Amino acid sequence: MKLNSQAALLAAVGGVLLLIVGYSGVRGVDHFFDWLVAIFGPRPLLLELSRIFGGIASLGGIAVLLGGYLIFKDKVRSGRILILVGSGAGFFTLLLFISVNLWREEFSYLVEVLPAILGIAFGIAAQFRAKAEPILP
């Protein structure tokens, strides 16, 4: 099984887990654009981009599944972006979320969102596993 097929399978498992719990990446995208507005001020382009990415992020698991499909079809860069936006988290965001909950000793909350954490982790693993073709030969 080639690497992109394995990555697509990981993304599919992650997308299904995110669909089961109804998790979406809207919060992560919203925080990111709030940060950009704080730096650059309210710009019409930022507003439009936040709407576009917010719409994709609200799909959550569906966006991760679509990203896995794109990776399977060797559209790795587009697939990685969909997985990142759909899950709303990258590797460091996931580690920060887990460590903060463990530090606060909020284990019951951590158990409730465990499928979402696993879904995000599978999506991140798919991003790392997928290999894109070089743009220039």
Coordinates of N, CA and C in Angstrom, one line a residue:
M1 N 0.9 -1.2 0.0 CA 0.0 0.0 0.0 C 0.9 1.2 0.0
K2 N 0.7 2.1 -0.9 CA 1.5 3.3 -1.0 C 1.2 4.3 0.1
L3 N 2.1 5.3 0.3 CA 2.0 6.2 1.4 C 0.7 7.0 1.4
N4 N 0.3 7.5 0.2 CA -0.8 8.4 0.1 C -2.1 7.6 0.3
S5 N -2.1 6.3 0.0 CA -3.3 5.5 0.3 C -3.4 5.2 1.8
Q6 N -2.3 5.1 2.5 CA -2.3 4.9 3.9 C -2.7 6.2 4.6
A7 N -2.3 7.3 4.1 CA -2.7 8.6 4.6 C -4.2 8.9 4.4
A8 N -4.7 8.5 3.2 CA -6.1 8.6 3.0 C -6.9 7.8 3.9
L9 N -6.4 6.6 4.3 CA -7.1 5.7 5.2 C -7.1 6.3 6.6
L10 N -6.0 6.9 7.0 CA -5.9 7.6 8.3 C -6.9 8.8 8.4
A11 N -6.9 9.5 7.3 CA -7.9 10.7 7.2 C -9.3 10.2 7.3
A12 N -9.6 9.1 6.6 CA -11.0 8.6 6.6 C -11.4 8.2 8.1
V13 N -10.5 7.5 8.8 CA -10.8 7.1 10.2 C -11.0 8.4 11.0
G14 N -10.1 9.3 10.8 CA -10.2 10.6 11.6 C -11.5 11.3 11.3
G15 N -11.8 11.4 10.0 CA -13.1 12.1 9.6 C -14.3 11.4 10.2
V16 N -14.3 10.1 10.2 CA -15.5 9.4 10.8 C -15.6 9.6 12.2
L17 N -14.5 9.6 12.9 CA -14.5 9.9 14.4 C -15.0 11.3 14.6
L18 N -14.6 12.3 13.8 CA -15.0 13.7 14.0 C -16.5 13.8 13.7
L19 N -17.0 13.0 12.7 CA -18.4 13.0 12.4 C -19.2 12.4 13.5
I20 N -18.7 11.4 14.2 CA -19.4 10.7 15.2 C -19.7 11.7 16.4
V21 N -18.7 12.5 16.8 CA -18.8 13.4 17.9 C -19.3 14.8 17.5
G22 N -19.4 15.0 16.2 CA -19.9 16.3 15.7 C -18.9 17.5 15.9
Y23 N -17.6 17.2 15.9 CA -16.6 18.2 16.1 C -16.3 18.9 14.8
S24 N -16.1 20.2 14.9 CA -15.7 21.0 13.7 C -14.6 21.9 14.1
G25 N -13.9 22.4 13.1 CA -12.7 23.3 13.4 C -13.0 24.7 13.4
V26 N -14.3 25.1 13.6 CA -14.7 26.5 13.5 C -14.0 27.3 14.6
R27 N -13.9 26.8 15.8 CA -13.2 27.6 16.9 C -11.8 27.9 16.5
G28 N -11.0 27.0 16.0 CA -9.6 27.2 15.7 C -9.5 28.2 14.6
V29 N -10.3 28.1 13.6 CA -10.3 29.1 12.5 C -10.7 30.5 13.0
D30 N -11.7 30.5 13.8 CA -12.2 31.8 14.3 C -11.1 32.5 15.2
H31 N -10.4 31.7 16.0 CA -9.3 32.3 16.8 C -8.2 32.8 15.9
F32 N -7.9 32.1 14.9 CA -6.8 32.5 14.0 C -7.2 33.8 13.3
F33 N -8.4 34.0 12.8 CA -8.8 35.2 12.1 C -9.0 36.4 13.1
D34 N -9.4 36.1 14.3 CA -9.4 37.1 15.4 C -8.0 37.7 15.6
W35 N -7.0 36.8 15.6 CA -5.6 37.2 15.8 C -5.1 38.0 14.6
L36 N -5.5 37.6 13.4 CA -5.1 38.4 12.2 C -5.8 39.8 12.2
V37 N -7.0 39.9 12.6 CA -7.7 41.2 12.7 C -7.0 42.1 13.8
A38 N -6.6 41.4 14.9 CA -5.9 42.2 15.9 C -4.6 42.8 15.4
I39 N -3.9 42.1 14.4 CA -2.7 42.6 13.9 C -2.9 43.6 12.8
F40 N -3.8 43.2 11.8 CA -3.9 44.0 10.6 C -5.1 44.9 10.6
G41 N -6.0 44.8 11.6 CA -7.2 45.6 11.6 C -8.3 44.9 10.8
P42 N -9.5 45.4 10.9 CA -10.6 44.8 10.2 C -10.5 45.2 8.7
R43 N -10.2 44.2 7.9 CA -10.0 44.4 6.4 C -11.1 43.5 5.7
P44 N -11.7 44.1 4.7 CA -12.7 43.3 3.9 C -12.2 41.9 3.5
L45 N -10.9 41.9 3.0 CA -10.4 40.6 2.6 C -10.3 39.6 3.7
L46 N -9.9 40.0 4.9 CA -9.9 39.1 6.0 C -11.3 38.6 6.4
L47 N -12.3 39.5 6.3 CA -13.7 39.1 6.5 C -14.1 38.0 5.6
E48 N -13.8 38.2 4.3 CA -14.2 37.2 3.3 C -13.5 35.9 3.5
L49 N -12.2 36.0 3.7 CA -11.4 34.7 4.0 C -11.9 34.0 5.2
S50 N -12.3 34.7 6.3 CA -12.8 34.1 7.5 C -14.1 33.4 7.2
R51 N -14.9 34.0 6.3 CA -16.2 33.3 6.0 C -16.0 32.0 5.2
I52 N -15.0 32.1 4.2 CA -14.7 30.9 3.4 C -14.2 29.8 4.3
F53 N -13.1 30.1 5.0 CA -12.5 29.1 5.9 C -13.4 28.6 7.0
G54 N -14.2 29.5 7.5 CA -15.2 29.1 8.5 C -16.2 28.2 8.0
G55 N -16.6 28.4 6.7 CA -17.6 27.5 6.1 C -17.0 26.1 5.9
I56 N -15.7 26.1 5.5 CA -15.1 24.8 5.3 C -14.9 24.1 6.7
A57 N -14.5 24.9 7.7 CA -14.2 24.3 9.0 C -15.5 23.8 9.6
S58 N -16.6 24.4 9.3 CA -17.9 24.0 9.9 C -18.3 22.6 9.4
L59 N -17.7 22.2 8.3 CA -18.0 20.8 7.8 C -17.3 19.7 8.7
G60 N -16.2 20.1 9.4 CA -15.5 19.2 10.3 C -15.1 17.9 9.7
G61 N -15.7 16.8 10.1 CA -15.3 15.5 9.6 C -15.5 15.3 8.1
I62 N -16.5 16.0 7.6 CA -16.7 15.9 6.1 C -15.5 16.5 5.4
A63 N -15.0 17.6 5.9 CA -13.8 18.2 5.3 C -12.6 17.3 5.4
V64 N -12.5 16.6 6.5 CA -11.4 15.7 6.7 C -11.5 14.5 5.8
L65 N -12.7 14.0 5.6 CA -12.9 12.9 4.6 C -12.6 13.4 3.2
L66 N -13.1 14.6 2.8 CA -12.7 15.1 1.5 C -11.2 15.3 1.3
G67 N -10.6 15.7 2.4 CA -9.1 15.9 2.3 C -8.4 14.5 2.1
G68 N -8.9 13.5 2.8 CA -8.4 12.2 2.6 C -8.6 11.7 1.2
Y69 N -9.8 12.0 0.6 CA -10.0 11.6 -0.8 C -9.1 12.3 -1.7
L70 N -8.8 13.6 -1.5 CA -7.9 14.3 -2.3 C -6.5 13.8 -2.2
I71 N -6.1 13.4 -1.0 CA -4.8 12.7 -0.8 C -4.7 11.4 -1.6
F72 N -5.8 10.7 -1.6 CA -5.9 9.4 -2.3 C -5.7 9.6 -3.8
K73 N -6.3 10.7 -4.3 CA -6.2 11.1 -5.7 C -4.9 11.9 -6.0
D74 N -3.9 11.9 -5.1 CA -2.7 12.5 -5.3 C -2.7 14.0 -5.4
K75 N -3.8 14.6 -4.8 CA -3.9 16.1 -4.7 C -3.5 16.4 -3.2
V76 N -2.3 16.1 -2.8 CA -1.8 16.1 -1.5 C -1.9 17.5 -0.8
R77 N -1.5 18.5 -1.5 CA -1.5 19.8 -0.8 C -2.9 20.3 -0.5
S78 N -3.8 20.1 -1.4 CA -5.2 20.5 -1.2 C -5.8 19.6 -0.1
G79 N -5.5 18.4 -0.1 CA -6.0 17.5 0.9 C -5.5 17.8 2.3
R80 N -4.2 18.2 2.4 CA -3.7 18.6 3.7 C -4.4 19.9 4.2
I81 N -4.6 20.8 3.3 CA -5.3 22.0 3.8 C -6.7 21.8 4.2
L82 N -7.4 20.9 3.5 CA -8.8 20.6 4.0 C -8.8 19.9 5.3
I83 N -7.8 19.0 5.5 CA -7.7 18.3 6.8 C -7.4 19.3 7.9
L84 N -6.5 20.2 7.7 CA -6.1 21.2 8.7 C -7.3 22.1 9.0
V85 N -8.0 22.6 8.0 CA -9.1 23.5 8.3 C -10.3 22.7 8.9
G86 N -10.6 21.6 8.4 CA -11.7 20.8 8.9 C -11.5 20.4 10.3
S87 N -10.3 20.0 10.7 CA -10.1 19.6 12.1 C -9.8 20.8 13.0
G88 N -9.4 21.9 12.4 CA -9.2 23.1 13.1 C -8.0 23.1 14.1
A89 N -7.1 22.1 13.9 CA -6.0 21.9 14.8 C -4.8 21.3 14.1
G90 N -3.7 21.7 14.5 CA -2.5 21.1 14.1 C -1.9 20.3 15.2
F91 N -0.7 19.8 15.0 CA 0.0 19.0 16.0 C 0.2 19.7 17.4
F92 N 0.7 20.9 17.3 CA 1.0 21.7 18.5 C -0.3 22.1 19.2
T93 N -1.3 22.4 18.5 CA -2.6 22.8 19.1 C -3.2 21.6 19.8
L94 N -3.1 20.4 19.2 CA -3.6 19.2 19.9 C -2.8 18.9 21.2
L95 N -1.5 19.0 21.1 CA -0.7 18.8 22.3 C -1.0 19.8 23.4
L96 N -1.2 21.1 23.0 CA -1.6 22.1 24.0 C -2.9 21.8 24.6
F97 N -3.9 21.4 23.8 CA -5.2 21.1 24.4 C -5.2 20.0 25.4
I98 N -4.5 18.9 25.0 CA -4.4 17.8 25.9 C -3.6 18.1 27.2
S99 N -2.5 18.9 27.1 CA -1.7 19.2 28.2 C -2.4 20.1 29.2
V100 N -3.2 21.1 28.7 CA -4.0 22.0 29.5 C -5.0 21.2 30.3
N101 N -5.7 20.3 29.6 CA -6.7 19.6 30.3 C -6.1 18.6 31.3
L102 N -5.0 18.1 31.1 CA -4.4 17.2 32.1 C -3.8 18.0 33.2
W103 N -3.3 19.2 32.9 CA -2.8 20.1 34.0 C -3.9 20.6 34.9
R104 N -5.1 20.9 34.3 CA -6.3 21.3 35.1 C -7.0 20.1 35.8
E105 N -6.5 18.9 35.5 CA -7.1 17.7 36.0 C -8.6 17.6 35.6
E106 N -8.9 17.9 34.4 CA -10.3 17.8 33.9 C -10.4 16.5 33.1
F107 N -10.3 15.4 33.7 CA -10.3 14.1 33.1 C -11.6 13.7 32.5
S108 N -12.7 14.1 33.2 CA -14.0 13.8 32.6 C -14.3 14.5 31.3
Y109 N -13.9 15.7 31.2 CA -14.0 16.4 29.9 C -13.1 15.8 28.9
L110 N -11.9 15.4 29.2 CA -11.0 14.8 28.3 C -11.6 13.5 27.7
V111 N -12.2 12.7 28.6 CA -12.8 11.4 28.2 C -14.0 11.7 27.2
E112 N -14.7 12.8 27.4 CA -15.9 13.1 26.6 C -15.4 13.5 25.2
V113 N -14.3 14.1 25.0 CA -13.8 14.6 23.7 C -12.7 13.6 23.2
L114 N -12.5 12.5 23.8 CA -11.5 11.6 23.3 C -11.7 11.2 21.9
P115 N -12.9 10.9 21.4 CA -13.0 10.6 20.0 C -12.6 11.7 19.1
A116 N -12.9 13.0 19.5 CA -12.5 14.1 18.7 C -11.0 14.2 18.7
I117 N -10.4 14.0 19.8 CA -8.9 14.1 19.9 C -8.3 13.0 19.0
L118 N -8.8 11.8 19.0 CA -8.3 10.7 18.2 C -8.6 11.1 16.7
G119 N -9.7 11.7 16.4 CA -10.0 12.1 15.0 C -9.0 13.1 14.5
I120 N -8.7 14.1 15.4 CA -7.7 15.1 15.0 C -6.3 14.5 14.9
A121 N -6.0 13.6 15.8 CA -4.7 12.9 15.7 C -4.6 12.1 14.4
F122 N -5.6 11.4 14.0 CA -5.5 10.6 12.8 C -5.4 11.5 11.6
G123 N -6.1 12.7 11.6 CA -5.9 13.7 10.5 C -4.5 14.2 10.5
I124 N -3.9 14.5 11.6 CA -2.6 15.0 11.6 C -1.6 13.9 11.1
A125 N -1.8 12.7 11.5 CA -1.0 11.6 11.1 C -1.1 11.4 9.6
A126 N -2.3 11.6 9.0 CA -2.5 11.6 7.6 C -1.7 12.7 6.9
Q127 N -1.7 13.9 7.5 CA -0.9 15.0 6.9 C 0.6 14.6 6.8
F128 N 1.1 14.1 7.9 CA 2.5 13.7 8.0 C 2.8 12.6 7.0
R129 N 1.9 11.6 6.9 CA 2.1 10.4 6.1 C 2.1 10.7 4.6
A130 N 1.3 11.6 4.2 CA 1.1 11.9 2.7 C 2.3 12.6 2.2
K131 N 2.7 12.2 1.0 CA 3.8 12.8 0.3 C 3.4 13.4 -1.0
A132 N 3.7 14.7 -1.2 CA 3.3 15.4 -2.4 C 4.4 15.2 -3.5
E133 N 4.0 15.2 -4.7 CA 4.9 15.2 -5.8 C 5.6 16.6 -5.9
P134 N 6.9 16.7 -6.2 CA 7.5 18.0 -6.3 C 6.9 18.8 -7.4
I135 N 6.8 20.1 -7.2 CA 6.1 21.0 -8.1 C 7.0 21.2 -9.4
L136 N 8.3 21.4 -9.1 CA 9.3 21.5 -10.2 C 10.1 20.2 -10.3
P137 N 10.3 19.7 -11.6 CA 11.1 18.5 -11.7 C 12.6 18.6 -11.4

